[in-house]
CSV table of C-alpha atoms in Angstrom, one decimal:
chain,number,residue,atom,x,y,z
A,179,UNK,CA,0.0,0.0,0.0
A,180,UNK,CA,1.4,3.7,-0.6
A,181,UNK,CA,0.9,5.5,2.1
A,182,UNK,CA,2.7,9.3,3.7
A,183,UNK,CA,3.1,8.9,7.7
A,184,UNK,CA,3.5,12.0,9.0
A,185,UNK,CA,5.1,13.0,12.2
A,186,UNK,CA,3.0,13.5,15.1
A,187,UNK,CA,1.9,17.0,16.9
A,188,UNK,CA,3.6,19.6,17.8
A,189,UNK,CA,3.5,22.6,20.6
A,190,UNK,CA,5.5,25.4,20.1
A,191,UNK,CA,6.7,28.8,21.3
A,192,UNK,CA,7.2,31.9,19.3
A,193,UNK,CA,11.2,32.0,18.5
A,194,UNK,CA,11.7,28.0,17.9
A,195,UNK,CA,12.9,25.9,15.5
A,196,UNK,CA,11.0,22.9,14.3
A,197,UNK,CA,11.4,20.4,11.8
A,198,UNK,CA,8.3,18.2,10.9
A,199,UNK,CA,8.3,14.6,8.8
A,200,UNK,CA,6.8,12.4,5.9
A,201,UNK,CA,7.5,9.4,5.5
A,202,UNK,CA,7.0,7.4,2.3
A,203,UNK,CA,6.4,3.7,2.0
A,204,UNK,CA,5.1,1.2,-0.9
A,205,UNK,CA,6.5,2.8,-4.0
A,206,UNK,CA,10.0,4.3,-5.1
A,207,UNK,CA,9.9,7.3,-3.0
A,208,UNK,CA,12.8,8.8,-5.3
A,209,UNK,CA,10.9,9.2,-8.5
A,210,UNK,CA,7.9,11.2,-7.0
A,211,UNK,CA,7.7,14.6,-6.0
A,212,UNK,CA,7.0,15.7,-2.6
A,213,UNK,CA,4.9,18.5,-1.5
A,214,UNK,CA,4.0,20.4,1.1
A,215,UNK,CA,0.7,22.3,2.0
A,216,UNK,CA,-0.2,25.0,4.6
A,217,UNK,CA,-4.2,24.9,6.3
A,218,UNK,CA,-4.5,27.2,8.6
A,219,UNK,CA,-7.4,27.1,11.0
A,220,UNK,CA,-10.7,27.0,8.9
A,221,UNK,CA,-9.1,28.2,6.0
A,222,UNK,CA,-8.2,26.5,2.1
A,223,UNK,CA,-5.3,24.8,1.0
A,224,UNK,CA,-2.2,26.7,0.6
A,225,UNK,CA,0.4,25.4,-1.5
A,226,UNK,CA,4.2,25.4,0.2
A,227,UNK,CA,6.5,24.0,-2.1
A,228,UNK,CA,8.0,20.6,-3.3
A,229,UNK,CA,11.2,18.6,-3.4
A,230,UNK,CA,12.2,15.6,-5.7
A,231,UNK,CA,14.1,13.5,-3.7
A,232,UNK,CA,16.0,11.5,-6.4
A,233,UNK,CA,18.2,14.5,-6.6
A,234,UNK,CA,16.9,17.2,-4.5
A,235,UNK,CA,15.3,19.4,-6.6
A,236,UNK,CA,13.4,21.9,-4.7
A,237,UNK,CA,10.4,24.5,-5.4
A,238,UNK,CA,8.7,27.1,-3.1
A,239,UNK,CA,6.2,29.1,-3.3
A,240,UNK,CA,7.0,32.8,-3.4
A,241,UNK,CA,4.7,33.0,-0.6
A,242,UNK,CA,6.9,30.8,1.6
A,243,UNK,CA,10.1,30.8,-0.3
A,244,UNK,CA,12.8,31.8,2.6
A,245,UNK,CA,10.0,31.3,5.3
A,246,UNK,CA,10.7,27.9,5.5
A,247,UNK,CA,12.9,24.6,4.4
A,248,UNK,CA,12.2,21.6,2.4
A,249,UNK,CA,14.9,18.8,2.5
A,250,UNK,CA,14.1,15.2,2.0
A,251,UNK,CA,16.9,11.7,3.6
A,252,UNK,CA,16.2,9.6,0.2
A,253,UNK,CA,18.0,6.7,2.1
A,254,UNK,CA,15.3,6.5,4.4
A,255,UNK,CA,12.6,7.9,2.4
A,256,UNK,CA,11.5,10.5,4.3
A,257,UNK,CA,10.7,14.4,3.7
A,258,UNK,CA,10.9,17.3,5.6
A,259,UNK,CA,9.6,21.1,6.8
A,260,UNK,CA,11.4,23.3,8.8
A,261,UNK,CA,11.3,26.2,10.3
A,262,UNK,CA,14.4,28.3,12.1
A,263,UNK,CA,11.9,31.1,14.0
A,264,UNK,CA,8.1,30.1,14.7
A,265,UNK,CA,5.8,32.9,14.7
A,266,UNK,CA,2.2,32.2,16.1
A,267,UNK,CA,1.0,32.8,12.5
A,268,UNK,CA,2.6,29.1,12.2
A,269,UNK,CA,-0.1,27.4,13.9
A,270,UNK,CA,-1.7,25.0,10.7
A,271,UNK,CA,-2.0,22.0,10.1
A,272,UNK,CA,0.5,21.0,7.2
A,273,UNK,CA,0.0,17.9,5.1
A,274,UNK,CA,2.5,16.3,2.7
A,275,UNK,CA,1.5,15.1,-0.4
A,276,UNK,CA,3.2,12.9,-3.4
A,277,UNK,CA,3.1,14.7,-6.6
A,278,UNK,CA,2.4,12.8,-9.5
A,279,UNK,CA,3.8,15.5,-11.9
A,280,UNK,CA,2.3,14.6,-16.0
A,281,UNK,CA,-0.4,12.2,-14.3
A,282,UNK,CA,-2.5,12.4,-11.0
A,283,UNK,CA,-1.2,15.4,-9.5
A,284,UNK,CA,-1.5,15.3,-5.7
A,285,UNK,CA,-2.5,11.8,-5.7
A,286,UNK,CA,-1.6,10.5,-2.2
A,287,UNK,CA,-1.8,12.5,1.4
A,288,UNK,CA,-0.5,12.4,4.4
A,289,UNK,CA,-2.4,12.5,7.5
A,290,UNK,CA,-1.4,15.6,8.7
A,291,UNK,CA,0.7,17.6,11.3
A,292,UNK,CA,-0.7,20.4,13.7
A,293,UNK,CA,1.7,22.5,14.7
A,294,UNK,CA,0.7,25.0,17.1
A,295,UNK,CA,2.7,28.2,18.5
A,296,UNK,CA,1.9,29.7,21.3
A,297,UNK,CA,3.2,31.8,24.6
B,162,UNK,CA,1.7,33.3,-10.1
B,163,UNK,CA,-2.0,31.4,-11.6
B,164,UNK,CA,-4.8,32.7,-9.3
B,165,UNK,CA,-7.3,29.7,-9.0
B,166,UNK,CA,-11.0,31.4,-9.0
B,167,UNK,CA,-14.2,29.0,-7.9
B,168,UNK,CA,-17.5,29.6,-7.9
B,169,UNK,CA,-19.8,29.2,-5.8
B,170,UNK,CA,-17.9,29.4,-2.5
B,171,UNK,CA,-20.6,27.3,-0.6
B,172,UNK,CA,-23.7,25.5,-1.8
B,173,UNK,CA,-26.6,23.5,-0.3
B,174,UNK,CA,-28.1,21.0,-1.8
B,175,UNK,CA,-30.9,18.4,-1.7
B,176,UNK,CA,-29.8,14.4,-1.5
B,177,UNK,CA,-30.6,13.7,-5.1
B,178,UNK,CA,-30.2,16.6,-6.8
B,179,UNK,CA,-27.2,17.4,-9.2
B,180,UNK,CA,-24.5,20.1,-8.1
B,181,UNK,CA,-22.3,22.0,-9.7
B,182,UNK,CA,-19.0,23.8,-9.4
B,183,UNK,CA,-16.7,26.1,-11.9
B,184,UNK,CA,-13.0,26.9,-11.5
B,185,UNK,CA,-11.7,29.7,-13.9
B,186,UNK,CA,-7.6,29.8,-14.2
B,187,UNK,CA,-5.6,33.3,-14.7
B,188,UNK,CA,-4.1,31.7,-17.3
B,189,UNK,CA,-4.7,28.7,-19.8
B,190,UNK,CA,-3.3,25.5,-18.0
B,191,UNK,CA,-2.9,23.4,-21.2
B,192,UNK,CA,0.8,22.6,-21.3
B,193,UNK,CA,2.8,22.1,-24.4
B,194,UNK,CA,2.8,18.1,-23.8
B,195,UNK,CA,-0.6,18.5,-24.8
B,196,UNK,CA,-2.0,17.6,-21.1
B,197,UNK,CA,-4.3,20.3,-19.4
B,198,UNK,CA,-2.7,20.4,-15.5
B,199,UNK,CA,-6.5,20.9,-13.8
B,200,UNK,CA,-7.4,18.7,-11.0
B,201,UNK,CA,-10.6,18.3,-8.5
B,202,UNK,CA,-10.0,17.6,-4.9
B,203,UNK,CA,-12.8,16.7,-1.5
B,204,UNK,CA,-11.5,17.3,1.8
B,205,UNK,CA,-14.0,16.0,3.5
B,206,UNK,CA,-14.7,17.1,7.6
B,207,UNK,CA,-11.5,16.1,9.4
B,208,UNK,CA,-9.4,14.2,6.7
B,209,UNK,CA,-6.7,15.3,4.3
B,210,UNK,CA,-7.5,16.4,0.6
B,211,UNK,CA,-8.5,13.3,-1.5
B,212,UNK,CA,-8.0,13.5,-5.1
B,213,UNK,CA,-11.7,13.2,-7.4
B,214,UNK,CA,-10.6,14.1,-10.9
B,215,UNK,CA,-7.0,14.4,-12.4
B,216,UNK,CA,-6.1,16.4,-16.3
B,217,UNK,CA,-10.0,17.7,-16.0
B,218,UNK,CA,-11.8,14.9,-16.7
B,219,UNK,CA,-10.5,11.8,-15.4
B,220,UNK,CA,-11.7,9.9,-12.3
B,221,UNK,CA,-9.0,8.6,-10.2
B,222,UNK,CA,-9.3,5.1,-8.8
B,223,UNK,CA,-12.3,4.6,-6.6
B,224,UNK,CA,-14.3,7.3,-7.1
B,225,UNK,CA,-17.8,7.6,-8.0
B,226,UNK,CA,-19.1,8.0,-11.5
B,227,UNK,CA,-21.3,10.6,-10.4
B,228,UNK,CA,-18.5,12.5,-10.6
B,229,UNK,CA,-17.6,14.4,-13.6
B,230,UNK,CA,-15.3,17.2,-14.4
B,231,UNK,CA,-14.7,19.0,-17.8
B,232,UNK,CA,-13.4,22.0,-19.5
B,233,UNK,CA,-10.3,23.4,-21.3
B,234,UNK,CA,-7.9,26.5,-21.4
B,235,UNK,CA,-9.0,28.5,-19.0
B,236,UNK,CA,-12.9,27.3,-17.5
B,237,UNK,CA,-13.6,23.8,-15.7
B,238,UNK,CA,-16.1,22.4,-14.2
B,239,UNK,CA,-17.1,19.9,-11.6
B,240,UNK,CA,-20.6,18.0,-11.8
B,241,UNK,CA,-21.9,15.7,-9.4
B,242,UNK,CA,-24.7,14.0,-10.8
B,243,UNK,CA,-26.4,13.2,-7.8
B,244,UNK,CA,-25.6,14.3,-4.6
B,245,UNK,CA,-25.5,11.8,-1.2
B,246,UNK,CA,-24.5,12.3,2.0
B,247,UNK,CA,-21.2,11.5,1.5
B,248,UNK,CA,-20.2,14.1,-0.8
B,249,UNK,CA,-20.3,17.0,2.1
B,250,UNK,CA,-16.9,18.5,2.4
B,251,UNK,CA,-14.9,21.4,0.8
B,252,UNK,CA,-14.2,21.2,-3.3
B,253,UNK,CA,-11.0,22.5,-4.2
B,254,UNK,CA,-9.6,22.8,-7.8
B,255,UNK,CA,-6.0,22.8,-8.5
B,256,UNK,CA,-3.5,23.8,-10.9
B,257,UNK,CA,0.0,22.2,-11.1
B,258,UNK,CA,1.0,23.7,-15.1
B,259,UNK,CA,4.9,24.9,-13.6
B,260,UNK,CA,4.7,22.6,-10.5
B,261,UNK,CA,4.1,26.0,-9.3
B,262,UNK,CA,0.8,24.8,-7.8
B,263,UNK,CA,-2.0,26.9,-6.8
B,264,UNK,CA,-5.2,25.9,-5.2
B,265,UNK,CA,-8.7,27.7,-5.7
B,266,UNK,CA,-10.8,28.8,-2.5
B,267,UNK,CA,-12.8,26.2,-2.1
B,268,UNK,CA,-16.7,25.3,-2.2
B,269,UNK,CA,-18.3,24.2,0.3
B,270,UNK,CA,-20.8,21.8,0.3
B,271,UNK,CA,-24.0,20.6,2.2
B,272,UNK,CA,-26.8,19.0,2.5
B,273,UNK,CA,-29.8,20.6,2.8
């Protein structure tokens, strides 16, 4: 089965560094894209960026690009976010997604991560 | 970046009863490989995003045939034949042309 596990919940204060995972199992992890995407609370879908991790190609959104970090451990098929400073304007749930680039698109989830920032 | 516009941003309807949903692009998302990057997407209350309909019109595995999607360029649509209970959630439709992806608002649906 393919399937994204994503690391669990996190609590966080303002001025932390965090660094949140997805890990890929049942197909060649290095031959699909890897994406990231932002929901804040009771809001849409808000694309991130994306990382191919046969050779590390990486794409942000302008909107994120320098906001945060996408790097992905191909030997242990696994994808990451990071941030260096939270701010409370963080808080989201993020979901990682594979990226069937020329065919399905978005085609398999994660479960999700909430991260939440707070004093 | 492609700005993602949907319309309506909620809508209620009737077990039964067809529904409705259009996406307009900022710019034509037919690539030069000849594929059109438009795809349809249900989050339904609690759960990730789940992929409906991928290059317009095609259903991915699994999904109902009451779903339909079509368009071209720049204008797509989402059709569900006939709504159930199962179909509440938030419709999103999303562009990947550049794998600069961009997602529309989203529609809301319910049943009335």
């Amino acid at each position: 089965e393919v399937q994204l596990v994503q690391s669990g919940a996190e609590v966080k204060k303002p001025g932390e560094s965090l660094k949140i995972s997805c890990k890929g199992s049942g197909y060649s992890f290095t031959s699909y894209w890897i994406g990231w995407v932002r929901q804040m609370p009771g809001k849409g879908l808000e694309w991130m960026g994306i990382i191919y991790p046969g050779d590390s190609d990486t794409r942000y959104s302008p909107s994120f690009q320098g906001q945060v970090t996408i790097s992905a451990d191909k030997s242990i098929s696994t994808a990451y976010l990071q941030w260096s400073s939270l701010k409370a304007s963080d808080t989201a749930m993020y979901y990682c997604a594979r990226h069937d680039y020329g065919d399905y698109g978005m085609d398999v989830w994660g479960q999700g991560t909430t991260v939440t920032v707070s004093s | 970046d492609i700005v993602m516009t949907q319309t309506p941003l909620s809508l209620s309807v009737t077990p039964g009863q067809p529904a409705s949903i259009s996406c307009k692009s900022s710019q034509s998302l037919l690539h030069s490989d000849g594929k059109t990057y438009l795809y349809w997407y249900l989050q339904k209350p609690g759960q990730p995003p789940q992929l409906l309909i991928y290059e317009v019109s095609n259903r991915f595995s699994g999904v109902p045939d009451r779903f339909s999607g079509s368009g071209s360029g720049t204008d797509f649509t989402l059709k569900i034949s006939r709504v159930e209970a199962e179909d509440v959630g938030v419709y999103y439709c999303m562009q990947s042309i550049q794998l600069q992806v961009t997602f529309g608002q989203g529609t809301k649906l319910e049943i009335k």
